[in-house]
mmCIF file with all atom_site columns, C-alpha atoms in Angstrom:
data_model
loop_
_atom_site.group_PDB
_atom_site.id
_atom_site.type_symbol
_atom_site.label_atom_id
_atom_site.label_alt_id
_atom_site.label_comp_id
_atom_site.label_asym_id
_atom_site.label_entity_id
_atom_site.label_seq_id
_atom_site.pdbx_PDB_ins_code
_atom_site.Cartn_x
_atom_site.Cartn_y
_atom_site.Cartn_z
_atom_site.occupancy
_atom_site.B_iso_or_equiv
_atom_site.pdbx_formal_charge
_atom_site.auth_seq_id
_atom_site.auth_comp_id
_atom_site.auth_asym_id
_atom_site.auth_atom_id
_atom_site.pdbx_PDB_model_num
ATOM 1   C CA . MET A 1 1   ? 15.621  253.677 132.944 1.00 0.00 ? 1   MET A CA 1
ATOM 2   C CA . ILE A 1 2   ? 13.060  253.500 135.762 1.00 0.00 ? 2   ILE A CA 1
ATOM 3   C CA . ASN A 1 3   ? 12.595  257.268 135.628 1.00 0.00 ? 3   ASN A CA 1
ATOM 4   C CA . GLU A 1 4   ? 11.971  257.139 131.887 1.00 0.00 ? 4   GLU A CA 1
ATOM 5   C CA . ILE A 1 5   ? 9.419   254.330 132.264 1.00 0.00 ? 5   ILE A CA 1
ATOM 6   C CA . LEU A 1 6   ? 7.581   256.106 135.074 1.00 0.00 ? 6   LEU A CA 1
ATOM 7   C CA . GLN A 1 7   ? 7.623   259.319 133.062 1.00 0.00 ? 7   GLN A CA 1
ATOM 8   C CA . SER A 1 8   ? 6.094   257.452 130.106 1.00 0.00 ? 8   SER A CA 1
ATOM 9   C CA . ILE A 1 9   ? 3.407   255.993 132.373 1.00 0.00 ? 9   ILE A CA 1
ATOM 10  C CA . ASN A 1 10  ? 2.659   259.476 133.691 1.00 0.00 ? 10  ASN A CA 1
ATOM 11  C CA . GLN A 1 11  ? 2.440   260.812 130.135 1.00 0.00 ? 11  GLN A CA 1
ATOM 12  C CA . LEU A 1 12  ? -0.040  258.074 129.301 1.00 0.00 ? 12  LEU A CA 1
ATOM 13  C CA . LEU A 1 13  ? -2.111  258.890 132.371 1.00 0.00 ? 13  LEU A CA 1
ATOM 14  C CA . ALA A 1 14  ? -2.010  262.600 131.552 1.00 0.00 ? 14  ALA A CA 1
ATOM 15  C CA . LEU A 1 15  ? -3.667  261.853 128.213 1.00 0.00 ? 15  LEU A CA 1
ATOM 16  C CA . ASP A 1 16  ? -6.796  260.833 130.105 1.00 0.00 ? 16  ASP A CA 1
ATOM 17  C CA . SER A 1 17  ? -9.410  263.538 130.492 1.00 0.00 ? 17  SER A CA 1
ATOM 18  C CA . THR A 1 18  ? -13.099 264.013 129.798 1.00 0.00 ? 18  THR A CA 1
ATOM 19  C CA . ASP A 1 19  ? -12.216 265.417 126.368 1.00 0.00 ? 19  ASP A CA 1
ATOM 20  C CA . ASP A 1 20  ? -9.212  263.332 125.319 1.00 0.00 ? 20  ASP A CA 1
ATOM 21  C CA . ALA A 1 21  ? -8.794  261.819 121.860 1.00 0.00 ? 21  ALA A CA 1
ATOM 22  C CA . GLU A 1 22  ? -10.485 258.527 122.761 1.00 0.00 ? 22  GLU A CA 1
ATOM 23  C CA . LYS A 1 23  ? -13.596 260.220 124.098 1.00 0.00 ? 23  LYS A CA 1
ATOM 24  C CA . GLU A 1 24  ? -13.611 262.681 121.216 1.00 0.00 ? 24  GLU A CA 1
ATOM 25  C CA . ARG A 1 25  ? -13.633 259.755 118.801 1.00 0.00 ? 25  ARG A CA 1
ATOM 26  C CA . LEU A 1 26  ? -16.266 257.846 120.790 1.00 0.00 ? 26  LEU A CA 1
ATOM 27  C CA . LEU A 1 27  ? -18.535 260.741 121.685 1.00 0.00 ? 27  LEU A CA 1
ATOM 28  C CA . LYS A 1 28  ? -17.896 264.133 120.065 1.00 0.00 ? 28  LYS A CA 1
ATOM 29  C CA . LYS A 1 29  ? -17.588 262.852 116.524 1.00 0.00 ? 29  LYS A CA 1
ATOM 30  C CA . ASN A 1 30  ? -20.508 260.447 116.812 1.00 0.00 ? 30  ASN A CA 1
ATOM 31  C CA . SER A 1 31  ? -23.351 260.935 114.358 1.00 0.00 ? 31  SER A CA 1
ATOM 32  C CA . GLU A 1 32  ? -25.997 260.521 117.088 1.00 0.00 ? 32  GLU A CA 1
ATOM 33  C CA . ALA A 1 33  ? -26.901 263.693 118.991 1.00 0.00 ? 33  ALA A CA 1
ATOM 34  C CA . ASP A 1 34  ? -27.658 261.986 122.319 1.00 0.00 ? 34  ASP A CA 1
ATOM 35  C CA . ILE A 1 35  ? -24.200 260.423 122.334 1.00 0.00 ? 35  ILE A CA 1
ATOM 36  C CA . ARG A 1 36  ? -22.487 263.693 121.315 1.00 0.00 ? 36  ARG A CA 1
ATOM 37  C CA . GLN A 1 37  ? -24.187 265.408 124.279 1.00 0.00 ? 37  GLN A CA 1
ATOM 38  C CA . LEU A 1 38  ? -22.251 263.134 126.639 1.00 0.00 ? 38  LEU A CA 1
ATOM 39  C CA . ALA A 1 39  ? -18.920 264.557 125.446 1.00 0.00 ? 39  ALA A CA 1
ATOM 40  C CA . GLY A 1 40  ? -17.175 266.223 128.360 1.00 0.00 ? 40  GLY A CA 1
ATOM 41  C CA . HIS A 1 41  ? -19.317 264.390 130.913 1.00 0.00 ? 41  HIS A CA 1
ATOM 42  C CA . LEU A 1 42  ? -17.761 260.918 130.903 1.00 0.00 ? 42  LEU A CA 1
ATOM 43  C CA . THR A 1 43  ? -14.390 259.867 132.237 1.00 0.00 ? 43  THR A CA 1
ATOM 44  C CA . THR A 1 44  ? -12.409 256.888 131.031 1.00 0.00 ? 44  THR A CA 1
ATOM 45  C CA . ARG A 1 45  ? -13.452 255.161 134.253 1.00 0.00 ? 45  ARG A CA 1
ATOM 46  C CA . ASP A 1 46  ? -17.127 255.827 133.479 1.00 0.00 ? 46  ASP A CA 1
ATOM 47  C CA . ILE A 1 47  ? -16.786 254.272 130.037 1.00 0.00 ? 47  ILE A CA 1
ATOM 48  C CA . LEU A 1 48  ? -14.854 251.335 131.491 1.00 0.00 ? 48  LEU A CA 1
ATOM 49  C CA . ILE A 1 49  ? -17.660 250.777 134.017 1.00 0.00 ? 49  ILE A CA 1
ATOM 50  C CA . LEU A 1 50  ? -20.251 250.725 131.240 1.00 0.00 ? 50  LEU A CA 1
ATOM 51  C CA . ALA A 1 51  ? -18.172 248.239 129.248 1.00 0.00 ? 51  ALA A CA 1
ATOM 52  C CA . LYS A 1 52  ? -17.711 246.016 132.320 1.00 0.00 ? 52  LYS A CA 1
ATOM 53  C CA . ILE A 1 53  ? -21.438 246.004 133.104 1.00 0.00 ? 53  ILE A CA 1
ATOM 54  C CA . ALA A 1 54  ? -22.196 245.182 129.462 1.00 0.00 ? 54  ALA A CA 1
ATOM 55  C CA . GLN A 1 55  ? -20.258 241.932 129.881 1.00 0.00 ? 55  GLN A CA 1
ATOM 56  C CA . THR A 1 56  ? -22.602 240.631 132.606 1.00 0.00 ? 56  THR A CA 1
ATOM 57  C CA . SER A 1 57  ? -26.027 242.119 132.947 1.00 0.00 ? 57  SER A CA 1
ATOM 58  C CA . PRO A 1 58  ? -27.476 242.503 135.468 1.00 0.00 ? 58  PRO A CA 1
ATOM 59  C CA . TYR A 1 59  ? -24.269 243.276 137.341 1.00 0.00 ? 59  TYR A CA 1
ATOM 60  C CA . LEU A 1 60  ? -23.935 243.240 141.141 1.00 0.00 ? 60  LEU A CA 1
ATOM 61  C CA . GLN A 1 61  ? -22.968 246.733 142.278 1.00 0.00 ? 61  GLN A CA 1
ATOM 62  C CA . LYS A 1 62  ? -20.965 245.381 145.223 1.00 0.00 ? 62  LYS A CA 1
ATOM 63  C CA . ASP A 1 63  ? -18.555 243.655 142.786 1.00 0.00 ? 63  ASP A CA 1
ATOM 64  C CA . LEU A 1 64  ? -17.868 246.722 140.656 1.00 0.00 ? 64  LEU A CA 1
ATOM 65  C CA . HIS A 1 65  ? -15.113 248.362 142.696 1.00 0.00 ? 65  HIS A CA 1
ATOM 66  C CA . ARG A 1 66  ? -12.991 245.192 142.698 1.00 0.00 ? 66  ARG A CA 1
ATOM 67  C CA . GLN A 1 67  ? -13.398 244.651 138.969 1.00 0.00 ? 67  GLN A CA 1
ATOM 68  C CA . ILE A 1 68  ? -12.423 248.224 138.093 1.00 0.00 ? 68  ILE A CA 1
ATOM 69  C CA . ASN A 1 69  ? -9.782  248.444 140.858 1.00 0.00 ? 69  ASN A CA 1
ATOM 70  C CA . ILE A 1 70  ? -11.244 251.491 142.598 1.00 0.00 ? 70  ILE A CA 1
ATOM 71  C CA . SER A 1 71  ? -12.567 252.158 146.091 1.00 0.00 ? 71  SER A CA 1
ATOM 72  C CA . GLN A 1 72  ? -16.162 251.342 146.970 1.00 0.00 ? 72  GLN A CA 1
ATOM 73  C CA . PRO A 1 73  ? -17.088 255.031 147.522 1.00 0.00 ? 73  PRO A CA 1
ATOM 74  C CA . THR A 1 74  ? -15.574 255.987 144.155 1.00 0.00 ? 74  THR A CA 1
ATOM 75  C CA . ALA A 1 75  ? -17.533 253.222 142.451 1.00 0.00 ? 75  ALA A CA 1
ATOM 76  C CA . SER A 1 76  ? -20.754 254.358 144.145 1.00 0.00 ? 76  SER A CA 1
ATOM 77  C CA . ARG A 1 77  ? -20.239 257.959 143.054 1.00 0.00 ? 77  ARG A CA 1
ATOM 78  C CA . ALA A 1 78  ? -19.556 256.838 139.488 1.00 0.00 ? 78  ALA A CA 1
ATOM 79  C CA . VAL A 1 79  ? -22.707 254.700 139.472 1.00 0.00 ? 79  VAL A CA 1
ATOM 80  C CA . ASP A 1 80  ? -24.758 257.632 140.787 1.00 0.00 ? 80  ASP A CA 1
ATOM 81  C CA . ARG A 1 81  ? -23.359 259.875 138.042 1.00 0.00 ? 81  ARG A CA 1
ATOM 82  C CA . LEU A 1 82  ? -24.062 257.285 135.330 1.00 0.00 ? 82  LEU A CA 1
ATOM 83  C CA . ILE A 1 83  ? -27.626 256.883 136.587 1.00 0.00 ? 83  ILE A CA 1
ATOM 84  C CA . LYS A 1 84  ? -28.141 260.662 136.392 1.00 0.00 ? 84  LYS A CA 1
ATOM 85  C CA . LEU A 1 85  ? -26.837 260.603 132.818 1.00 0.00 ? 85  LEU A CA 1
ATOM 86  C CA . ASP A 1 86  ? -29.405 257.885 131.988 1.00 0.00 ? 86  ASP A CA 1
ATOM 87  C CA . LEU A 1 87  ? -26.724 255.327 131.193 1.00 0.00 ? 87  LEU A CA 1
ATOM 88  C CA . LEU A 1 88  ? -27.451 252.901 134.050 1.00 0.00 ? 88  LEU A CA 1
ATOM 89  C CA . THR A 1 89  ? -30.352 251.716 136.151 1.00 0.00 ? 89  THR A CA 1
ATOM 90  C CA . ARG A 1 90  ? -30.030 250.346 139.669 1.00 0.00 ? 90  ARG A CA 1
ATOM 91  C CA . THR A 1 91  ? -32.584 247.984 141.187 1.00 0.00 ? 91  THR A CA 1
ATOM 92  C CA . LYS A 1 92  ? -32.675 245.793 144.276 1.00 0.00 ? 92  LYS A CA 1
ATOM 93  C CA . MET A 1 93  ? -32.016 242.109 143.814 1.00 0.00 ? 93  MET A CA 1
ATOM 94  C CA . VAL A 1 94  ? -35.177 240.021 143.902 1.00 0.00 ? 94  VAL A CA 1
ATOM 95  C CA . HIS A 1 95  ? -33.692 237.366 146.192 1.00 0.00 ? 95  HIS A CA 1
ATOM 96  C CA . ASN A 1 96  ? -31.729 239.796 148.409 1.00 0.00 ? 96  ASN A CA 1
ATOM 97  C CA . GLN A 1 97  ? -33.213 243.244 148.989 1.00 0.00 ? 97  GLN A CA 1
ATOM 98  C CA . LYS A 1 98  ? -29.929 244.463 150.526 1.00 0.00 ? 98  LYS A CA 1
ATOM 99  C CA . GLU A 1 99  ? -28.015 244.131 147.257 1.00 0.00 ? 99  GLU A CA 1
ATOM 100 C CA . TRP A 1 100 ? -28.264 246.283 144.156 1.00 0.00 ? 100 TRP A CA 1
ATOM 101 C CA . GLN A 1 101 ? -27.948 245.203 140.562 1.00 0.00 ? 101 GLN A CA 1
ATOM 102 C CA . LEU A 1 102 ? -26.958 247.419 137.670 1.00 0.00 ? 102 LEU A CA 1
ATOM 103 C CA . THR A 1 103 ? -28.177 247.264 134.096 1.00 0.00 ? 103 THR A CA 1
ATOM 104 C CA . LEU A 1 104 ? -27.380 249.445 131.135 1.00 0.00 ? 104 LEU A CA 1
ATOM 105 C CA . THR A 1 105 ? -30.010 251.651 129.601 1.00 0.00 ? 105 THR A CA 1
ATOM 106 C CA . PRO A 1 106 ? -30.243 251.559 125.797 1.00 0.00 ? 106 PRO A CA 1
ATOM 107 C CA . LEU A 1 107 ? -28.004 254.655 125.688 1.00 0.00 ? 107 LEU A CA 1
ATOM 108 C CA . GLY A 1 108 ? -25.532 253.026 128.095 1.00 0.00 ? 108 GLY A CA 1
ATOM 109 C CA . GLN A 1 109 ? -25.486 249.913 125.918 1.00 0.00 ? 109 GLN A CA 1
ATOM 110 C CA . ARG A 1 110 ? -24.692 252.006 122.851 1.00 0.00 ? 110 ARG A CA 1
ATOM 111 C CA . ILE A 1 111 ? -21.751 253.638 124.669 1.00 0.00 ? 111 ILE A CA 1
ATOM 112 C CA . ALA A 1 112 ? -20.516 250.198 125.795 1.00 0.00 ? 112 ALA A CA 1
ATOM 113 C CA . THR A 1 113 ? -20.723 248.926 122.212 1.00 0.00 ? 113 THR A CA 1
ATOM 114 C CA . LEU A 1 114 ? -18.753 251.938 120.964 1.00 0.00 ? 114 LEU A CA 1
ATOM 115 C CA . LYS A 1 115 ? -16.107 251.212 123.612 1.00 0.00 ? 115 LYS A CA 1
ATOM 116 C CA . GLN A 1 116 ? -15.923 247.542 122.605 1.00 0.00 ? 116 GLN A CA 1
ATOM 117 C CA . ASN A 1 117 ? -15.484 248.493 118.943 1.00 0.00 ? 117 ASN A CA 1
ATOM 118 C CA . PHE A 1 118 ? -12.821 251.057 119.861 1.00 0.00 ? 118 PHE A CA 1
ATOM 119 C CA . ASP A 1 119 ? -10.995 248.459 121.975 1.00 0.00 ? 119 ASP A CA 1
ATOM 120 C CA . GLN A 1 120 ? -11.007 245.950 119.122 1.00 0.00 ? 120 GLN A CA 1
ATOM 121 C CA . ALA A 1 121 ? -9.402  248.492 116.809 1.00 0.00 ? 121 ALA A CA 1
ATOM 122 C CA . ARG A 1 122 ? -6.873  249.463 119.501 1.00 0.00 ? 122 ARG A CA 1
ATOM 123 C CA . GLN A 1 123 ? -6.104  245.792 120.137 1.00 0.00 ? 123 GLN A CA 1
ATOM 124 C CA . ALA A 1 124 ? -5.221  245.302 116.470 1.00 0.00 ? 124 ALA A CA 1
ATOM 125 C CA . GLN A 1 125 ? -2.874  248.297 116.631 1.00 0.00 ? 125 GLN A CA 1
ATOM 126 C CA . ALA A 1 126 ? -1.305  247.020 119.851 1.00 0.00 ? 126 ALA A CA 1
ATOM 127 C CA . ALA A 1 127 ? -0.831  243.559 118.327 1.00 0.00 ? 127 ALA A CA 1
ATOM 128 C CA . THR A 1 128 ? 1.243   245.132 115.560 1.00 0.00 ? 128 THR A CA 1
ATOM 129 C CA . ILE A 1 129 ? 3.445   246.876 118.121 1.00 0.00 ? 129 ILE A CA 1
ATOM 130 C CA . ALA A 1 130 ? 3.645   243.736 120.276 1.00 0.00 ? 130 ALA A CA 1
ATOM 131 C CA . SER A 1 131 ? 4.881   241.698 117.314 1.00 0.00 ? 131 SER A CA 1
ATOM 132 C CA . HIS A 1 132 ? 8.286   243.334 117.825 1.00 0.00 ? 132 HIS A CA 1
ATOM 133 C CA . TYR A 1 133 ? 8.633   241.650 121.236 1.00 0.00 ? 133 TYR A CA 1
ATOM 134 C CA . THR A 1 134 ? 8.780   238.070 122.418 1.00 0.00 ? 134 THR A CA 1
ATOM 135 C CA . ALA A 1 135 ? 6.003   236.600 124.530 1.00 0.00 ? 135 ALA A CA 1
ATOM 136 C CA . ALA A 1 136 ? 8.441   236.474 127.455 1.00 0.00 ? 136 ALA A CA 1
ATOM 137 C CA . GLU A 1 137 ? 9.295   240.183 127.080 1.00 0.00 ? 137 GLU A CA 1
ATOM 138 C CA . LEU A 1 138 ? 5.627   241.106 126.971 1.00 0.00 ? 138 LEU A CA 1
ATOM 139 C CA . ALA A 1 139 ? 4.902   238.952 130.023 1.00 0.00 ? 139 ALA A CA 1
ATOM 140 C CA . LYS A 1 140 ? 7.716   240.668 131.941 1.00 0.00 ? 140 LYS A CA 1
ATOM 141 C CA . PHE A 1 141 ? 6.446   244.093 130.911 1.00 0.00 ? 141 PHE A CA 1
ATOM 142 C CA . ASN A 1 142 ? 2.924   243.192 132.002 1.00 0.00 ? 142 ASN A CA 1
ATOM 143 C CA . GLN A 1 143 ? 4.251   241.947 135.333 1.00 0.00 ? 143 GLN A CA 1
ATOM 144 C CA . PHE A 1 144 ? 6.154   245.213 135.789 1.00 0.00 ? 144 PHE A CA 1
ATOM 145 C CA . ILE A 1 145 ? 3.026   247.285 135.063 1.00 0.00 ? 145 ILE A CA 1
ATOM 146 C CA . GLN A 1 146 ? 0.961   245.177 137.482 1.00 0.00 ? 146 GLN A CA 1
ATOM 147 C CA . GLU A 1 147 ? 3.556   245.754 140.204 1.00 0.00 ? 147 GLU A CA 1
ATOM 148 C CA . ILE A 1 148 ? 3.464   249.513 139.550 1.00 0.00 ? 148 ILE A CA 1
ATOM 149 C CA . ILE A 1 149 ? -0.344  249.433 139.754 1.00 0.00 ? 149 ILE A CA 1
ATOM 150 C CA . ALA A 1 150 ? -0.070  247.577 143.067 1.00 0.00 ? 150 ALA A CA 1
ATOM 151 C CA . LEU A 1 151 ? 2.016   250.465 144.441 1.00 0.00 ? 151 LEU A CA 1
ATOM 152 C CA . LYS A 1 152 ? -0.817  252.885 143.673 1.00 0.00 ? 152 LYS A CA 1
ATOM 153 C CA . THR A 1 153 ? -3.676  250.612 144.755 1.00 0.00 ? 153 THR A CA 1
ATOM 154 C CA . PRO A 1 154 ? -5.189  251.346 148.171 1.00 0.00 ? 154 PRO A CA 1
ATOM 155 C CA . GLN A 1 155 ? -4.596  248.469 150.562 1.00 0.00 ? 155 GLN A CA 1
#
């Protein structure tokens, strides 16, 4: 059964690309031209970063890698890319010139809002599926997934 579960996880991960169904729905099929132009340029991680920053703005850049569960260099490269795409701005903190804060541009905020709306719809679908399982079964499954993630997380 472990092989089947890991294979399913790998299938789920393989669905992630810059032009997968989620990004097609969020970006390619959007009625706004500036959002459609981002299709093929954003990864799931990029969109997740925008959604995370939207929750707390301004957002300390040094905290980003821990919140998204990626390395600091990967987070920095993603931030640089999002700045070039005019989705983020980075400024020095007023009280500490060694730290950077991130804020969404209006375009970045629109992408974050699209992601939040998409997640709400997905959550409703997942709730329907989850209704077939007990809370204890779901908790065990979540624990299992977290342990698998820990295997792949750099120490």
